[in-house]
Structure formats: C-alpha cells, structure tokens
Amino acid sequence: MVDGPLHPDALVRARGLTKAFGDFVAVDGVDFEVRRGEVFGFLGPNGAGKTSTMRMISCVSPSTGGELSVLHLDPRTDGPAIRSRIGVVPQEDNLDTELSVWDNFIVYGRYFGLPRRVLRERAQELLEFARLTDRRDDRVDPLSGGMKRRLTIARALINDPDLVLLDEPTTGLDPQARHLLWDRLYGLKRRGVTLIITTHYMDEAEQLCDRLVVMDQGRIVDEGSPRELIHRHVTPEVIELRFAEPAEQEAALSSAGEAAERIEVLADRLLLYTRDAEATHRALAERSIEPLTELTRRASLEDVFLALTGRTLEE
Amino acid sequence: MSVQDLVDHGRIAPPLDPRKRFLRLTERNVVGYVRAWPILLTGVVEPFLYLLSIGIGVGALVGDVTYAGRQVPYETFVASGMLATAAMNGAVFDTTFNFFIRLRYAKLYDAILATPLEPRDVALGEVTWALMRGTFYSAAFLVTMALFGLTESWWAVAALPATVLIGAAFASIGLAGATYLRSFLDFDFVNLAITPMFLFSATFFPLSQYPDALATVIRFTPLYQGVALCRALTTGEVGVGLLVHVAYLLAMVAVGVAVASRRIDGLLRS
Amino acid sequence: MRMTQSVWRALERELLVFVRTWRGSAFTAVVQPVLFLLAMGIGLGGLIDDGAGSASVRLDYLDFVAPGLLAASALLAVAGEALWGVMGGVKWMGQFKGMVATPMTPGDVYGGLVLSAGVRAGAAAIAFLVVAAVLGGVSSLWAPLAIVAAVLLAIVTMSALSAYAVRKEDDRTFPLIMRLGVIPMFLFSGTFFPVEQLPEVVQPIAVLSPLWHGVEVARDATTGTVDGWTLLHVGVLVAIAAAALPFGVRGFERRLTP
C-alpha cells in the first residue's frame, strides 16, 4: 500500500513507480494519481513507457520499484481482486477467435465468476453499445478492424468495471471508425466510468482526456489538463511555414526575428508561436518572407510535446 | 485496506474461489468445442481404425503372443497398448499444438490474465479440459474393445481411470514443454519424443522381442508405464506392482503442472 | 494453365525454406519412417515370421512392410504441409501474398509447392531405401523405381490437398480430412497387411486410394516383381495429379489474385 494521505477519490496512485527489463528502464520513477470519474491520459511517442505502465496497473506485470495502489489495493498481493474490478483493452485485440461474438461476452464474463443470467443481460446491452447486434452469432475473425475494436472494448465492460484501461484505442483504424469509437468512449465518460487512455494521437488526447501526463523515455515530463498544458508551454496560435528550398527556410529563419514569440525549426517547416497571428503575418510581410504555404492553426498538444522534448511525436 | 474490508463494506463482489477459478477456463473450452462436435466425434474413429488395421489386419498375420506367461490373441495384446497411446497422443496434442497457438498467436491467455484468473488457473484449466476430452475418447475405445471381445476381465473398467491418469501425466508434461517451443519448427522435438515412445513402449510387440539391456531401458520410459497398466487391467493380470506405474505417472503430473505454471507466469507477466 | 517460368523461382524458394528447416523435414520424412520400419519390420516382423498367424504375406514381413512405409510416408509427410502449410501461406503468415506481388503468378506458387513436395519426397525415399537395404528389406535391383512411387504420391497429395486448402477460410475441417481421409488411407492401403485380407466388399475401395497404387509400385520395385500392372499403377497416379493440377491453379488464382 502507498503511504500518506490518499486523495479520497484516487483510484490509482503511483509514487516513484519503476519498471526495468534487465538494464533497460522502461518506466523510470513516475508519480501520478487517477481520480474517480475522470479520463486520464498517458501521452507520448512509442517506447515512452506508456504500455509498461498500463500493464503494471492491470496487474499483469510486476513493478520493479516504487509504490503503486490500484482501487486502494496492492497489485503484488491482490491481483485477482483488482482485476475483477477493472476492464482492460490492450493495444492489439485479443478476442477469442474460436468463439462467436456472443460467446466472447459470456465466456469472458465467466472468468469473473459472474452468473450466466447477469451475463446474458449485460451482453445484450453491450452488443448494442458496440453496434454489433446483427453480428451476434458470427465468428470474430471476419469482423472489420473497427468492429473488433468495439467488441474488445465492450467485452472489457462485461464486469461493470470501476476502471477501464485503454491502450492506444484507435491505432490502425480509419477516420470514420475512430470517430465512432470516440463517440462510444464519450458515452462511457458520461456514465461516470473512470478511463485511463494511452495514445500518441494529440487530437485523441485533447478530445477525450480531462487530465494527462506527457511521457518521454520512461519519465513524466509534465501533467495537467490539455488546456493547462497548452497554456503553460506554448502560445495559443501557431503559424506553419513551408518553403520550396531548405536555403529559403534558412534565410527566413534568420530574418524572422521578433515576428513570433518562439520559432521551432523542423526538417520541412518552421513553426512560429504567437499570441497574435494577424500581427505576425504583417511582420512576415514587412520582412518580405514569402513561404510556399502558410497555415495558421490553434496550438495543440503536439506543440506541447515539441516544446517539452524538442521532438515531434511521430519521429 | 484489505480485500476482506472492501468486501465487507460492499465495495467489491466476493472474489472467485481460487481453488475453483481454473474451471472457468475449462468451461471456455467446453463452449468452444460444443460447436465443433463433429470434429470431436471423429476423434473416436481414429483409434478404432488403428484397431481394425493393426489389431485385426496385422493380428491375422501374427496369431498369438506370450503375455504374463500365457498366450493371448495379438488383437487383445495390441488393443491395450493403443488405449494407452491414444490417451497419450490426445493429451500431448491438446496441450502442445492447441496451447502453443493460443499462447503465441491467438493471445488468448493475455486476455484471460487480465481477468481474475492466474497463470496456474490457465495450466490447470487446460489440463482438465484435455482430461475430459481424453476420458470421452478412452471410454469410447474401451467400449469398442469390449464389443470386439478384447477385454478379458472386469478389471478393464479400471482402465478408464488409468487412461485419465496417463492423460494427466502427458498433458502436464506437454504443457510444460510447450512453453519452451519458439516456433512451429520446434514441434519436431515433440514428434521426436512421441514417435519413438509410441512405437517402442511394448505397444505393438512384447518386451521379449528386445535384447535384455534395451528391454530394461524401456521399462523406465513414461509411456511404458501407461501401456503396462492398461494391459494388466484389460487382461485382468492385476498385482500390487501396478502401483509403481501409478506413482510414476502421478509424479509426472506434479512436475509438469509446477513447471508449466511457473513458465506461463514468466512468459505472460513480464 | 497459367504457370510461367517463374515456377522455378517458386521451387527455389520452397527448397530454400526446406534447407533452412531441414532438421524437422528430415525427421518427418526420413527418421519417422525408419523408426516405423524398425518397429514394424524388425520388432513386429519377428513375431509374424514365426508363422503362427492365420494369414500370410508370403514374404519376410520386413520385405513386405518396407515398400509400404516408403510410399505411406510420402503421403503423411506432405499431407499436413499441404493443408496447414497452405493455410499459413495464404492467411496466417501470408507469405504467398508477398510472392505474387513479384512477377510470380499464383500458378507458379502452386507449381513450386507441388514440385518441391516431389523433390523432397524423392530425396527422403532415397535415404529410406538405403536404410531399408542395410536392414535387409530390399531384394531387387529394380528398387530405385520405388522412388518414382514416392515422388508421384507426394505430387498427388500436394496438388490435391493444397487445392482444397486454398479454398478454405480456416482450418476447421482439416482434422476431418486427416482422420477420415489420410489416416484410413494410411492404414488400409496394403501398407501393413495385404488388401486381400480386407472383407471382399471393401476391397474395391482400395482401388480408389492413391496410396494403394503407390504401395503396389514400390513393392513391385523393391521385391523385383515389376510388370505391366506396375506401369498401370504409375499411370493412375499420373492421371490423378493431372486432374488435380488445373483445379489447384484455379484455386490459387482465386485466392491470391488481388
């Protein structure tokens, strides 16, 4: 158990939590707290330690250092009790391909020791939730990627969990399937289910998360709501400039000077952070900087990550 | 706060009885196979065909063989050997091939270990299912033997629990072994272990056909214990010595389940 | 028929895979039949040659069962690969889809599989014959003809079963094919005892078994009783393969053409 006063609604609490595989430290002493009813996000590139953290929370991977409590219990000794109260959606669907859609619900529910009568009711509701009612008796294999994902998520809800862990829930889905899935996750949020999400998609984190931590190389580099993080690290507006030649970008950079508060140089473009895009545009025109394309947008978590780590997420 | 406190305060449902959790995995397999019953049923046919071919067909060429100091028809002799080997083959196939696919490709156990089930439950649940299936096949085979007049004593009824024990022994060892397999190519090692046992454990011909030294070695091999046990029971040549075979097979169960649980834990919970 | 010259590339690929994984293939194709030969030919043969049985094979049992096992192992070694291997190639691992992204046609992929099954069965048969000869189970200089039986059986098995497997979405029916097709064939095609011992009503069914034709060719060869019938059995095997090939090419084309 973690010592010290708990936030009364802290469902997950980590202090100095560490996971090492031999010499490689995947999670390097992280502190965080997830409160009841919120959507909490781990944002970071692949390899940042998000999945390792999730596996520790879901009690399938023992921590190698620090403290962790989940649902006020200790994963080291109360694994089965904790797992009976959480729902886990892994990065790759691990549906039971030997069973039908319906049996996936029933059999999975039986692992939690739930009576069949209860399971039949819940499975019916969850089929509707996943919009798979007409595929009830089909096998899992022929379902589309989006359907499998929805089924995996719905199946994770069969035990009516207090806490649902979703690892990269929309990776590999087409935009339409992603939006349908987000809609389902909003639904859960409205019902007061506590969600923990890992993602390397900025838009996903911004849309879904109440609070999030930014992870990089096993460490937490900052935390807060998406709005707070943007406010703290970057200006509200960004202008992206692309040039025909690297030399032009070079020249523009040296003459842009005071046109923006801060300038980030990427391989293929310049990012100008500003509080007043109009003024910046005027300043660029005065300096006769004429990029190939010019895009003005709101600052996003992508910019926060860049400011915090000096790297883009897709690298 | 302890789990008990939370249960007492009505915060969480009472946990599954840890001693019975493994039955949930067995239940999953029952649900999965109920739909595949034709395949399950054809499993009965295979040993029956072997009995017709080797027992009756080759038996006509052989005549009688000497067993326990008396002459028995070859088909009676070989049927008990097949009863034991069928129990072994079924158990090994279930726990190596099926288990391997579920472990490495289908990621079935990753999903299951996210529920209250523990690695030990997975191992026990799979072995239990292999035994249920095996018992069904063995019972069918024993009935066939009786109908063909290949059982010579009421002790033959005890051959059914004997096949369950053989199945348990090989299922446990098979499960432990399967955790070491890295790819389908490694199944050659499984074949390399099974085929010689299948052919040389006094299944098809008595130990007297071997040079003495070789016969002694064979007396210590795992399948021989099963063949000797089944043959003694179906022919009614029962003695206290059979308990040695029983003990040997029980030890295989204990070692196999212990190793398999530890290995599954290491593979899935890192 | 849409096989092109790339079929040799496909054969090369299959043989390369074989070289990489020879240990396992050598076991199923050579060691396993040799173990059967020791158990049946020597161990069981010792009992049979005492002559106490009601029926007889009119030969040393080793001489009788060696060609039977040679032919049967060509069937058994190829059957699993033709079913699960092909399912793996089109679905689980999908390497066939990668192959047809090159100038290779689906027909080439199929042709490569069939040819390599033949080449490997031939190599395995040679190894088995040498062992059988050393043990004293070969009594004629015609024996190398038995290799032809193994090659043809492998080609028949691969061409027919892979044509079936490539049309299937999953492997659920494969155990049925093995249990109700391949295993009965293995047990009742004159491998372990003469077909004449079967009840008379069943005997004509053996004629439908490709393995029986293969066993007859191999046994005629190793025991030196080659005659017109031998040629007829070879002809039947060639005819079955020829009938299966177009069916297989069509199946592979349907499955692998994007």
CSV table of C-alpha atoms in Angstrom, one decimal, chain A residues 25 61 66 83 120 152 163 175 177 188-189 204 209 215 256 269 299:
chain,number,residue,atom,x,y,z
A,25,VAL,CA,14.4,1.0,-17.7
A,61,SER,CA,3.4,-7.0,-14.9
A,66,GLY,CA,8.4,2.4,-6.2
A,83,ARG,CA,-8.5,-7.4,-11.9
A,120,ARG,CA,-27.0,-12.5,-20.8
A,152,THR,CA,-12.8,-5.7,-27.4
A,163,LEU,CA,-11.8,1.5,-14.0
A,175,PRO,CA,-11.1,8.1,-39.5
A,177,ALA,CA,-14.2,4.1,-37.3
A,188,LEU,CA,-18.7,5.8,-21.0
A,189,LYS,CA,-17.4,9.0,-19.7
A,204,GLU,CA,-7.4,12.0,-29.3
A,209,CYS,CA,-8.8,13.5,-21.6
A,215,MET,CA,5.7,10.8,-21.0
A,256,ALA,CA,12.0,36.4,-38.9
A,269,ARG,CA,8.9,23.6,-41.9
A,299,ALA,CA,-1.8,25.3,-30.7
